[in-house]
Coordinates of C-alpha atoms and ligand atoms in Angstrom, one line a residue:
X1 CA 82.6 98.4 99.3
X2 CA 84.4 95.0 99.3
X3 CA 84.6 93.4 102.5
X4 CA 88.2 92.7 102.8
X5 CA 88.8 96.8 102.2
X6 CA 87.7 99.8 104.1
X7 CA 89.6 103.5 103.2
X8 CA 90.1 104.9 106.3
X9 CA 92.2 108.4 104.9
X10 CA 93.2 109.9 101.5
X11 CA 94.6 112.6 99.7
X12 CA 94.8 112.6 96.0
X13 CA 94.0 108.8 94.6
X14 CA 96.2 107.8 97.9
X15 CA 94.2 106.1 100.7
X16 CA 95.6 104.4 104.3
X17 CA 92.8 101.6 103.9
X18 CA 92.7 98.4 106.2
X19 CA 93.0 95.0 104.6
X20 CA 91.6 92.3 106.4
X21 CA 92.9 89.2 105.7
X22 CA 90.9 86.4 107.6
X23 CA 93.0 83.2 106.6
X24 CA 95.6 85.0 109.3
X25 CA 93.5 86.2 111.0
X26 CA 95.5 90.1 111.2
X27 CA 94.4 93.5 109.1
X28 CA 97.1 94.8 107.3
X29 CA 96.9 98.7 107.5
X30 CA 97.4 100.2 103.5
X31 CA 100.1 101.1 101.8
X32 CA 102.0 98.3 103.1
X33 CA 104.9 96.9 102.0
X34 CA 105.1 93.0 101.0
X35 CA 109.2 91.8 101.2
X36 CA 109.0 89.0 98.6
X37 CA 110.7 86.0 100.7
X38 CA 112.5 83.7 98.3
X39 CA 111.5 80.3 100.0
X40 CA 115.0 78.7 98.9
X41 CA 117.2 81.7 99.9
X42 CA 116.3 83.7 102.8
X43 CA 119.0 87.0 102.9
X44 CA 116.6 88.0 105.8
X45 CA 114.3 85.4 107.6
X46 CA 110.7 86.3 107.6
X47 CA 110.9 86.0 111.5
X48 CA 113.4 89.1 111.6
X49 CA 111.1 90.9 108.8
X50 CA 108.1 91.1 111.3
X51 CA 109.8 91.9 114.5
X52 CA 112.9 94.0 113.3
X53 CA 111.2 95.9 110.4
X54 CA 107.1 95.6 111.1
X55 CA 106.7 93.3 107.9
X56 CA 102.8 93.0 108.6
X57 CA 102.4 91.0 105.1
X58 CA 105.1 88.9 102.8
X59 CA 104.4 87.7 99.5
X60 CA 106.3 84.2 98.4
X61 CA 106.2 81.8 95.1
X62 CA 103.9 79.2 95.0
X63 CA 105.0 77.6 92.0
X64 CA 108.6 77.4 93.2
X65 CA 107.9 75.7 96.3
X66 CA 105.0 73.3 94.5
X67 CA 108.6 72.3 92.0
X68 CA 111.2 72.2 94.6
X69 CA 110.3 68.6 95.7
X70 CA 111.6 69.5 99.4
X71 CA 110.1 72.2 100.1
X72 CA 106.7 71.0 98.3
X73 CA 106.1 68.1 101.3
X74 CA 106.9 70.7 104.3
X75 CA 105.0 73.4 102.9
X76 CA 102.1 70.9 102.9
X77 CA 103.3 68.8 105.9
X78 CA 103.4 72.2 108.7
X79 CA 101.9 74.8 106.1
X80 CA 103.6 78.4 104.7
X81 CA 103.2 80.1 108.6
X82 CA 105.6 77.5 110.2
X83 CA 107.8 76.7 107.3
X84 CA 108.5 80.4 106.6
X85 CA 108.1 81.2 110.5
X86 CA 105.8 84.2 109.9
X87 CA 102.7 84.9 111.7
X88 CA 101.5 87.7 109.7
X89 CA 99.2 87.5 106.2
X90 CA 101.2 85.4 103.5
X91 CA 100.4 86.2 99.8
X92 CA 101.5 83.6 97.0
X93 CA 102.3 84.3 93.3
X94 CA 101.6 81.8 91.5
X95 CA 103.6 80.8 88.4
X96 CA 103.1 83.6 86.1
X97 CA 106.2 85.0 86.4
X98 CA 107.9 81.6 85.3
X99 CA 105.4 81.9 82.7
X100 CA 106.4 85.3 81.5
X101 CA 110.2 84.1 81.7
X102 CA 110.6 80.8 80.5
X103 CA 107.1 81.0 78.1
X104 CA 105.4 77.4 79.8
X105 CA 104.9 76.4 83.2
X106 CA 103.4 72.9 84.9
X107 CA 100.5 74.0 86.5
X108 CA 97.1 75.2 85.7
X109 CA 95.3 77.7 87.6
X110 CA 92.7 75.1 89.6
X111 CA 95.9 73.0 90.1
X112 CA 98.2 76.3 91.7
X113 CA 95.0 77.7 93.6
X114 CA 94.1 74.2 95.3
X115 CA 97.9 73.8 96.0
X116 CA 97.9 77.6 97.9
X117 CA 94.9 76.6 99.4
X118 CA 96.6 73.0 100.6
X119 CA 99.6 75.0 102.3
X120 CA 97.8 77.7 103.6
X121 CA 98.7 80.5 101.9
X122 CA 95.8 83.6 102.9
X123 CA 96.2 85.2 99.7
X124 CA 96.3 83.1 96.2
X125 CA 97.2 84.2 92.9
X126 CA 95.8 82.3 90.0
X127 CA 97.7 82.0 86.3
X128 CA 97.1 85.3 84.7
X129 CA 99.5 86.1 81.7
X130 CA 101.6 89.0 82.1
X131 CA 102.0 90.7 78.9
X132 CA 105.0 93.0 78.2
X133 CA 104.8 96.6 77.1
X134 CA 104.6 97.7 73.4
X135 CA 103.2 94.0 72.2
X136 CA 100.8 93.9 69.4
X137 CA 97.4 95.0 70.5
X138 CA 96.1 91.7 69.1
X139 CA 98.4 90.1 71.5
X140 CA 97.5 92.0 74.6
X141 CA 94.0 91.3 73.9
X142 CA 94.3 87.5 73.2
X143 CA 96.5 87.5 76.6
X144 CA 93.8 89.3 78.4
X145 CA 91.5 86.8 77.0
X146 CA 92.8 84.3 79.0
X147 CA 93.7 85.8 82.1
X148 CA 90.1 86.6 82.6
X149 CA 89.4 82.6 82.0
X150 CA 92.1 81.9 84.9
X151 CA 90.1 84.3 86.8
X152 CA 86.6 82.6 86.1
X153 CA 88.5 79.2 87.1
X154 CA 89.7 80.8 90.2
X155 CA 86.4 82.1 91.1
X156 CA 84.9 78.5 90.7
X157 CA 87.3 77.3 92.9
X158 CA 85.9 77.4 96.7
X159 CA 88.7 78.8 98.6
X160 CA 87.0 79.5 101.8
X161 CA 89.3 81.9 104.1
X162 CA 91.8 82.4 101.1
X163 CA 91.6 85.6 99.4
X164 CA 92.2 85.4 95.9
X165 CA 94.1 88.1 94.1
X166 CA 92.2 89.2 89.9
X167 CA 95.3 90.3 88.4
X168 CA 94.4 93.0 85.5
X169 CA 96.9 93.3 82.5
X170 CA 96.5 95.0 79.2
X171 CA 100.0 95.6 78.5
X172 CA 100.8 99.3 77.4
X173 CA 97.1 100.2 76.2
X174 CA 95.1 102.2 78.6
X175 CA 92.0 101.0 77.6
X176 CA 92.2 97.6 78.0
X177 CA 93.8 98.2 81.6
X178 CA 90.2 99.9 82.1
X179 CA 88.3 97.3 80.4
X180 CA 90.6 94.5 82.3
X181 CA 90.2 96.5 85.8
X182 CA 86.2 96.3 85.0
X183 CA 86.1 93.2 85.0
X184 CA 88.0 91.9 87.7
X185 CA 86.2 94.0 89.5
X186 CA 82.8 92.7 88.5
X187 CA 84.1 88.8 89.9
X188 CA 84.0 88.3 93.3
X189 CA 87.9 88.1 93.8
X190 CA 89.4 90.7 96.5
X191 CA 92.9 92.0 95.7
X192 CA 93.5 93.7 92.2
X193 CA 97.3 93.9 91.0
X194 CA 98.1 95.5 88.1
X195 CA 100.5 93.3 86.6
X196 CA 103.8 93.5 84.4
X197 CA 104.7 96.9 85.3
X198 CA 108.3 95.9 86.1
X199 CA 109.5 96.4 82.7
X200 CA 108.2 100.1 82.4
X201 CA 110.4 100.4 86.0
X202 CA 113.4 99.3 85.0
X203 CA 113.2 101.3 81.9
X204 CA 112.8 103.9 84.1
X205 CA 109.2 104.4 82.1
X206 CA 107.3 106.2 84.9
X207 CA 105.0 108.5 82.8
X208 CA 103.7 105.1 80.7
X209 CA 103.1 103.1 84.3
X210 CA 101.1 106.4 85.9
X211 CA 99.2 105.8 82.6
X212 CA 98.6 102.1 83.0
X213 CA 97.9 102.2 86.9
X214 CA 95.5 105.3 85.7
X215 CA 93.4 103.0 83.5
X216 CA 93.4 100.0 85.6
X217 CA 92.2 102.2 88.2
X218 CA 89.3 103.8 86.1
X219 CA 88.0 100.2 85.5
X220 CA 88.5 98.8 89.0
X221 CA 87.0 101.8 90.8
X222 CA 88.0 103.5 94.1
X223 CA 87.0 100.5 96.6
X224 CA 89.6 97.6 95.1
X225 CA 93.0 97.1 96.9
X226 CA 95.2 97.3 94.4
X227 CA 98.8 96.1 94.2
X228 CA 101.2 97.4 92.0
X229 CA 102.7 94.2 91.7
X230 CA 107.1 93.9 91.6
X231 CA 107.4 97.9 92.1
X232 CA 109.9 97.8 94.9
X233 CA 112.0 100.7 94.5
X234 CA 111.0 103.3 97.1
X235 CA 111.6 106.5 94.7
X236 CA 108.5 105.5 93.1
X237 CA 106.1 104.5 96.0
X238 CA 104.7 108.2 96.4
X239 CA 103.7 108.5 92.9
X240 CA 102.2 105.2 92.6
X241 CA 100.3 105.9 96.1
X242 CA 99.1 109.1 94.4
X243 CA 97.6 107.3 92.0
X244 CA 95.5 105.0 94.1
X245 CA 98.0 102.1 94.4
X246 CA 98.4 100.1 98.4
X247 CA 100.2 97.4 98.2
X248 CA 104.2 97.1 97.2
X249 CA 106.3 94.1 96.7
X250 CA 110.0 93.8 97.2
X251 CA 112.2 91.6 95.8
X252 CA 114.7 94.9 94.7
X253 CA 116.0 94.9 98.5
X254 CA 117.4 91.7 98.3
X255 CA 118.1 91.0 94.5
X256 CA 119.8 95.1 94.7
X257 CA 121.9 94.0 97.7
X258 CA 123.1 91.2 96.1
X259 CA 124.6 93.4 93.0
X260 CA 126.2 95.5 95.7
X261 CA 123.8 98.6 95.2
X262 CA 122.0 100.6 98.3
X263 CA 118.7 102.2 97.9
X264 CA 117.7 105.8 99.1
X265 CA 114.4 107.2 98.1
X266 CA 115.6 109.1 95.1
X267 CA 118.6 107.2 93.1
X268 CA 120.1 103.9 93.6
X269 CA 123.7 104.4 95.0
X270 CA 126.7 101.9 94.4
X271 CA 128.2 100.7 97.7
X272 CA 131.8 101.1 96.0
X273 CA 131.5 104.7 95.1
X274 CA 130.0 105.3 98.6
X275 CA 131.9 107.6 101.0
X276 CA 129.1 108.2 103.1
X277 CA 125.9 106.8 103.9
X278 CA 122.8 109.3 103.5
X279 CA 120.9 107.4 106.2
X280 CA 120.1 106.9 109.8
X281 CA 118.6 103.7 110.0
X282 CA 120.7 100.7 112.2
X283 CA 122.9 99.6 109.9
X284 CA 124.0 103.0 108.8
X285 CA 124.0 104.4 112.0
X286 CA 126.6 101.4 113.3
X287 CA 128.7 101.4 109.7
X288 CA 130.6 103.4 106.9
X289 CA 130.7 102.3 103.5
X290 CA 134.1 101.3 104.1
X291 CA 133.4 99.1 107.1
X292 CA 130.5 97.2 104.9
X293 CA 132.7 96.7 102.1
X294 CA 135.2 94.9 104.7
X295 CA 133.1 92.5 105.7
X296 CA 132.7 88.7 103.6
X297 CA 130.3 89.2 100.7
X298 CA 127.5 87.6 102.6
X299 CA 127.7 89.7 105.7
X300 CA 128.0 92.8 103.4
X301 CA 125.0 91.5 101.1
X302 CA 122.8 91.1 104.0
X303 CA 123.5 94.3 105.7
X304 CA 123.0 96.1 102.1
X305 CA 119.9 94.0 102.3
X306 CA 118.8 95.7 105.6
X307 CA 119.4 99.4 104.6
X308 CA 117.4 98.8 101.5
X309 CA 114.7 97.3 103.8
X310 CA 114.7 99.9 106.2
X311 CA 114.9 103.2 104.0
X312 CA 111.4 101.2 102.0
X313 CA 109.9 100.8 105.2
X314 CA 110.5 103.8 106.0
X315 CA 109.5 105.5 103.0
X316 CA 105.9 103.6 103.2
X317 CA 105.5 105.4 107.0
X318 CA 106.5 108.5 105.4
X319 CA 104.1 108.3 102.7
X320 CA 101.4 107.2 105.4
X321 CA 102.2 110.5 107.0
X322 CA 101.9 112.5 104.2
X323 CA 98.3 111.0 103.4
X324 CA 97.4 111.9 107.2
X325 CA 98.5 115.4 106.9
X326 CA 97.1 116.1 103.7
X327 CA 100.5 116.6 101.9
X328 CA 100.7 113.6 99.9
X329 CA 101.6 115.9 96.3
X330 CA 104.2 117.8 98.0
X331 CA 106.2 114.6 98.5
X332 CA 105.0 113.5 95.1
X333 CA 106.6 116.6 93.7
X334 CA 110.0 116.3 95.9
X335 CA 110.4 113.1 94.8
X336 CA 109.4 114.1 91.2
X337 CA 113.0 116.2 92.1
X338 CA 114.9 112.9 92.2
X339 CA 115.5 112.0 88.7
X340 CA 114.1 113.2 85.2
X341 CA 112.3 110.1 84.8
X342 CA 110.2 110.7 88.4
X343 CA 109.4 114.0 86.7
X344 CA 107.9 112.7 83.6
X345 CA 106.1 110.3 86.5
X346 CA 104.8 113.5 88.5
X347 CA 103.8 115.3 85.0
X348 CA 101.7 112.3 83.6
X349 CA 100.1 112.1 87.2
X350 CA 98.9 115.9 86.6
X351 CA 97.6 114.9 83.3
X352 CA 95.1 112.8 85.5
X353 CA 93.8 115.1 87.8
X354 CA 90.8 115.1 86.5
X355 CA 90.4 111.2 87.5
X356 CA 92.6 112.0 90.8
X357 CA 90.2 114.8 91.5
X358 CA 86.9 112.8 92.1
X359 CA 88.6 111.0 94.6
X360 CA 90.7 114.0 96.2
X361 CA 89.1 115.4 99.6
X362 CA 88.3 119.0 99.8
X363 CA 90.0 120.4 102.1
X364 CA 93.6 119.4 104.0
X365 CA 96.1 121.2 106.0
X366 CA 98.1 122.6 103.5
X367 CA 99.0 123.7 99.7
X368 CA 102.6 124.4 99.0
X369 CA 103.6 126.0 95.1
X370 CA 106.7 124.1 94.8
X371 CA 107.2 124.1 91.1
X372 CA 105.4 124.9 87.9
X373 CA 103.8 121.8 88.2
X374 CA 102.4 122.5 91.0
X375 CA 99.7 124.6 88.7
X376 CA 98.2 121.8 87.3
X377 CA 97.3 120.0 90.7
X378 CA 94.2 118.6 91.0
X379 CA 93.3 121.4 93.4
X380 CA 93.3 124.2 91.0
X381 CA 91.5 121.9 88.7
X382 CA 88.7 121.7 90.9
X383 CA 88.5 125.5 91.5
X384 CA 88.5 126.0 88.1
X385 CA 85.6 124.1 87.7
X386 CA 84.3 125.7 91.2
X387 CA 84.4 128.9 89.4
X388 CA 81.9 128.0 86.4
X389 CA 79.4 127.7 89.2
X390 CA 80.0 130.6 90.7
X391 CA 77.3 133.3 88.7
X392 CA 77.9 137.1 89.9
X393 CA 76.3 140.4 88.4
X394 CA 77.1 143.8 87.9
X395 CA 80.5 145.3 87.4
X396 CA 83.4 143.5 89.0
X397 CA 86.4 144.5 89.9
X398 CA 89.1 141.1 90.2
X399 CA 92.6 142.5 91.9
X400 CA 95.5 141.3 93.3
X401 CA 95.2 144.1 95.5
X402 CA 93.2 145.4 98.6
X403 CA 89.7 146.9 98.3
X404 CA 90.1 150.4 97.1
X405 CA 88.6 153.1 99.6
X406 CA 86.2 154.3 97.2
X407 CA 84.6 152.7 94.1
X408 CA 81.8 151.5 92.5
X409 CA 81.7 148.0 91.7
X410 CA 79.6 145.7 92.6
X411 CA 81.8 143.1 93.8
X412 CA 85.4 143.2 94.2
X413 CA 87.4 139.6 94.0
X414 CA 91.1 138.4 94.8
X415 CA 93.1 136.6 92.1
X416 CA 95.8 134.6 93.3
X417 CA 98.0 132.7 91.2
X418 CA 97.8 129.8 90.2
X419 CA 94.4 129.5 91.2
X420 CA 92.8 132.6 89.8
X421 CA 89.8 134.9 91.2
X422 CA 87.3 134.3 94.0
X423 CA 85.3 136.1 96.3
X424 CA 86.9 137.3 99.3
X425 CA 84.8 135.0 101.6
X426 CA 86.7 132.2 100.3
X427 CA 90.4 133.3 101.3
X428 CA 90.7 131.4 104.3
X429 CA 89.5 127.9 103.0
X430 CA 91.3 125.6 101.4
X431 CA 93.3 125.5 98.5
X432 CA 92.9 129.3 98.7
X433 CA 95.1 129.8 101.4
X434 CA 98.2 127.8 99.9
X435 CA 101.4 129.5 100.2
X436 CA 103.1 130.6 97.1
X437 CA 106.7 131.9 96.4
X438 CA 106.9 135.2 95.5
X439 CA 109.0 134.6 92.6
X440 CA 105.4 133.7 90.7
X441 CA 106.4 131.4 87.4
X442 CA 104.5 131.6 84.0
X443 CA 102.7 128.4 84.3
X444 CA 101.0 129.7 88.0
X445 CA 100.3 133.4 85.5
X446 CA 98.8 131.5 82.7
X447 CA 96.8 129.3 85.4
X448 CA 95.2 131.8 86.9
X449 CA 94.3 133.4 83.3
X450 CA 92.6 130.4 82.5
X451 CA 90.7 130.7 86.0
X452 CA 89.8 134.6 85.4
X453 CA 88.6 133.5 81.5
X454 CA 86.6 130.4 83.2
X455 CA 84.6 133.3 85.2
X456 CA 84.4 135.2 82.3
X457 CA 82.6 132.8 80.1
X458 CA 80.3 131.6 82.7
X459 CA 79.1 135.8 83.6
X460 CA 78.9 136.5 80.0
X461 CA 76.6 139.6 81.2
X462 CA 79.1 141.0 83.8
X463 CA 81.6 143.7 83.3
X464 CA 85.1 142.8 84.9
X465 CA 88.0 144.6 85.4
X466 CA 91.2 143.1 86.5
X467 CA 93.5 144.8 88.5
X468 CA 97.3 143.0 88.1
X469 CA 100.0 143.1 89.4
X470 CA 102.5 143.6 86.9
X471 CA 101.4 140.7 85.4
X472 CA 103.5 139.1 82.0
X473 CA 102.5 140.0 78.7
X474 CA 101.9 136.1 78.0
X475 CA 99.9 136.1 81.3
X476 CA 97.9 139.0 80.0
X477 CA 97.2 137.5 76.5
X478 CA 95.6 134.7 77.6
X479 CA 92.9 136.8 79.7
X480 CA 89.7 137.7 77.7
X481 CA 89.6 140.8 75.3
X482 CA 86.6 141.7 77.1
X483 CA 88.4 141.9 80.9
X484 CA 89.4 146.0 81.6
X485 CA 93.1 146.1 82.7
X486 CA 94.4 148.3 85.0
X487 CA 98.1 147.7 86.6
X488 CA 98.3 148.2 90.1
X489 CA 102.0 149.1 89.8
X490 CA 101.1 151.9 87.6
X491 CA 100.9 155.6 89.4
X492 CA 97.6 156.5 91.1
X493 CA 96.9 152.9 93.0
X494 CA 98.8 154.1 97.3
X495 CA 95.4 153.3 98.2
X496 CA 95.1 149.4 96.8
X497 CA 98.6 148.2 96.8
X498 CA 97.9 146.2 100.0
X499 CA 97.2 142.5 99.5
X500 CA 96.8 141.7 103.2
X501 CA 93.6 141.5 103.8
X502 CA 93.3 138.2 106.2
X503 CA 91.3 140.7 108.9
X504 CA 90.5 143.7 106.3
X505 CA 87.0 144.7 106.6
X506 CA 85.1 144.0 103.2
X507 CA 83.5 147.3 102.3
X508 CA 81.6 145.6 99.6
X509 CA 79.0 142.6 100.6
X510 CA 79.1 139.3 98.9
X511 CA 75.4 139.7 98.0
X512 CA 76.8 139.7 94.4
X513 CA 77.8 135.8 94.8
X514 CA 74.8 133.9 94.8
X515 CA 76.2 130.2 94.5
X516 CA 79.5 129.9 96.6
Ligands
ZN601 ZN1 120.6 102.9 106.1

């Protein structure tokens, strides 16, 4: 465990962690939001981000301030905390972004980290190079090359208090996010963002960032704070939580206000073709869209700029919420609802569930089937996997319905869809007791066929028979030749047509599982 980082909760790869940040001497609770403060134009002072909004931690530019002669001498004359006014845990970027933009900067990594260090900045960034998507995978392996000689530099560097943040790049190419997130992980730095992400957000590329965060996160391993660094739109802070990001930065509240557009947790609305505002928080409470628009463009900018900081901050508590209770997917998956992009965000996620799995706890308060994707959670994963452990003998009897009066099987199991068949001893733990529509889609049929043909093939010696439902033909196809069928809708079944069997006395023991 890194010192600076303890996981306190999770659910899925998301965690409420506590950073410790000793330069301020404060612990940011995880996820946390970062406003990025532009030190030459403030829309909202850092002051009113801590006590209006609960800002516990602000990220600002480094570089800009070591350029803009003015604010270079006060930043080292009274230090970041007085010259911003913020008592709270200041990050600093440190160039690279100038870097990426404008291809050359004035500063090398020893220079920038001593100059964070000089005005007191608690968390330092050296000179990593942020390579775009889709480059030449010579390219993002040269790049990679020498961010991990900025981090070397940084790590010679004694920086005391500071933490210093490893960034880990890799452009587009899983792999080398891995290989980059292993080795930042292997120095002794403390924060890990995965950087240059912003160009898959604005191209609205969520699938290829779950897959990029996915690889850093392999490499870096489930005890690095990890930023997912410029993601400020709140749409996407529930899937990147998901996948084991805490910190957020964001620069979109300001730099959206200023095009005139407001924020809400599943589009990004423009003020002018607003009738209504879809929001409770002060600004919306006290205005219409038509009073904003009234105002002088820098009155109307900053109170844009408010909203959008309130409905992110706001979105962050939610998602803390969600980790508490255990529902983290669920708003995962109603945000996946949001905007075809989020869904191709939410469907790459499930193509991880192995990886989110690991790190998923066992049990939580609740599993709700909200969609088709909900069969490929991590959850059914794991039972899945539960059920090649799971040796029975004899002839079995798998139904959807009760336990017939009379019979002579050995054991008899329930299959619930998605999740497949299990002994009735398990019915009341969790994921088994998730509540599913009764309108049952293919993909939860065809999930629990997979789960019946995992028991299968691990209990090569028992006989089963599977008593359905009414199940599709599809959904029936993809069961084992070897299963008997018998359809409880059928004539001759009044006595096992009831599924409700919470307090139903088992007539047959459970001797026949010997590994649950
Ligand atoms: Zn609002």
């Amino acid at each position: 465990m890194r010192d600076c980082f303890e996981v306190r909760d999770g659910d899925v790869g998301g965690r409420i962690g506590q950073l410790t940040v000793p330069r301020a001497g404060v612990t940011v609770e995880t996820p946390a939001l970062l406003p990025v403060v532009n030190p030459n134009l403030q829309t909202i002072s850092p002051a009113r981000l801590e006590s209006e909004f609960g800002a516990e931690i602000l990220i600002t530019n480094s570089y800009i301030i070591r350029q803009t002669e003015r604010l270079h001498e006060r930043a080292l004359d009274v230090g970041l905390h007085e010259m911003l006014d913020f008592s709270g845990a200041i990050m600093t970027d440190s160039g690279s972004f100038q870097l990426a933009e404008y291809g050359e900067i004035e500063v090398t990594t020893e220079e920038i980290i001593q100059f964070q260090l000089d005005i007191g900045s608690d968390i330092g960034t050296p000179v990593d190079i942020p390579t775009p998507p889709d480059v030449s995978r010579e390219q993002a392996e040269g790049d990679l090359e020498v961010t991990q000689e900025a981090l070397a530099d940084a790590e010679a560097i004694d920086t005391g208090d500071m933490l210093v943040n490893a960034p880990v790049q890799g452009s587009t190419y899983p792999d080398l996010r891995e290989e980059a997130g292993r080795h930042a992980a292997t120095t002794d730095l403390d924060v890990f963002p995965v950087g240059a992400v912003v160009p898959l957000m604005n191209a609205y590329r969520y699938d290829d960032m779950v897959d990029v965060v996915a690889g850093a996160k392999r490499g870096l391993g489930a005890d690095c704070p990890v930023h997912l660094f410029g993601a400020g739109h709140p749409m996407m802070f529930a899937l990147a939580v998901a996948m084991g990001c805490d910190l957020f930065d964001s620069a979109a509240y300001a730099l959206y206000a200023r095009d005139g557009r407001y924020l809400t947790v599943q589009s990004t609305e423009h003020l002018e073709e607003l009738d209504y505002f879809p929001c409770s928080c002060p600004v919306c409470a006290e205005h219409t869209p038509e009073d904003v628009r009234g105002f002088d463009e820098e009155t109307t900018e900053r109170l844009l700029a408010e909203h959008n900081l309130h409905v992110t901050f706001e979105e962050i508590r939610r998602i803390k919420q969600a980790i508490r209770a255990g529902n983290l997917l669920e708003l995962v998956e109603t945000r996946a609802r949001g905007h075809p992009a989020m869904l191709d965000g939410y469907r790459a996620l499930l193509e991880h569930a192995d990886q989110l799995e690991r790190e998923d706890r066992v049990s939580k308060g609740s599993f709700f089937y909200l969609s088709n994707e909900s069969a490929r959670r991590p959850e059914v994963l794991r039972h899945h996997e539960r059920l090649d452990r799971l040796s029975i003998s004899g002839d079995v009897l798998l139904t959807q319905g009760g336990t017939p009066k009379e019979h002579d099987y050995d054991a008899v199991w329930r299959v619930v869809p998605p999740f497949g068949p299990f002994p009735r001893a398990l019915s009341e733990t969790y994921p088994l007791t998730a509540e599913v529509p009764e309108r049952i889609d293919t993909d939860a049929y065809l999930a629990a066929a997979d789960g019946v043909a995992r028991l299968v093939d691990a209990n090569p010696d028992v006989t089963f028979t599977f008593a359905h439902d009414d199940w599709p033909d599809g959904a029936l196809a993809a069961l084992p030749d070897s299963v008997e069928l018998d359809d409880l809708t059928s004539a001759g079944h009044a006595d096992a047509d009831s599924d409700t069997d919470a307090d139903e006395s088992d007539e047959v023991s459970e001797t026949g599982v010997e590994n649950v």
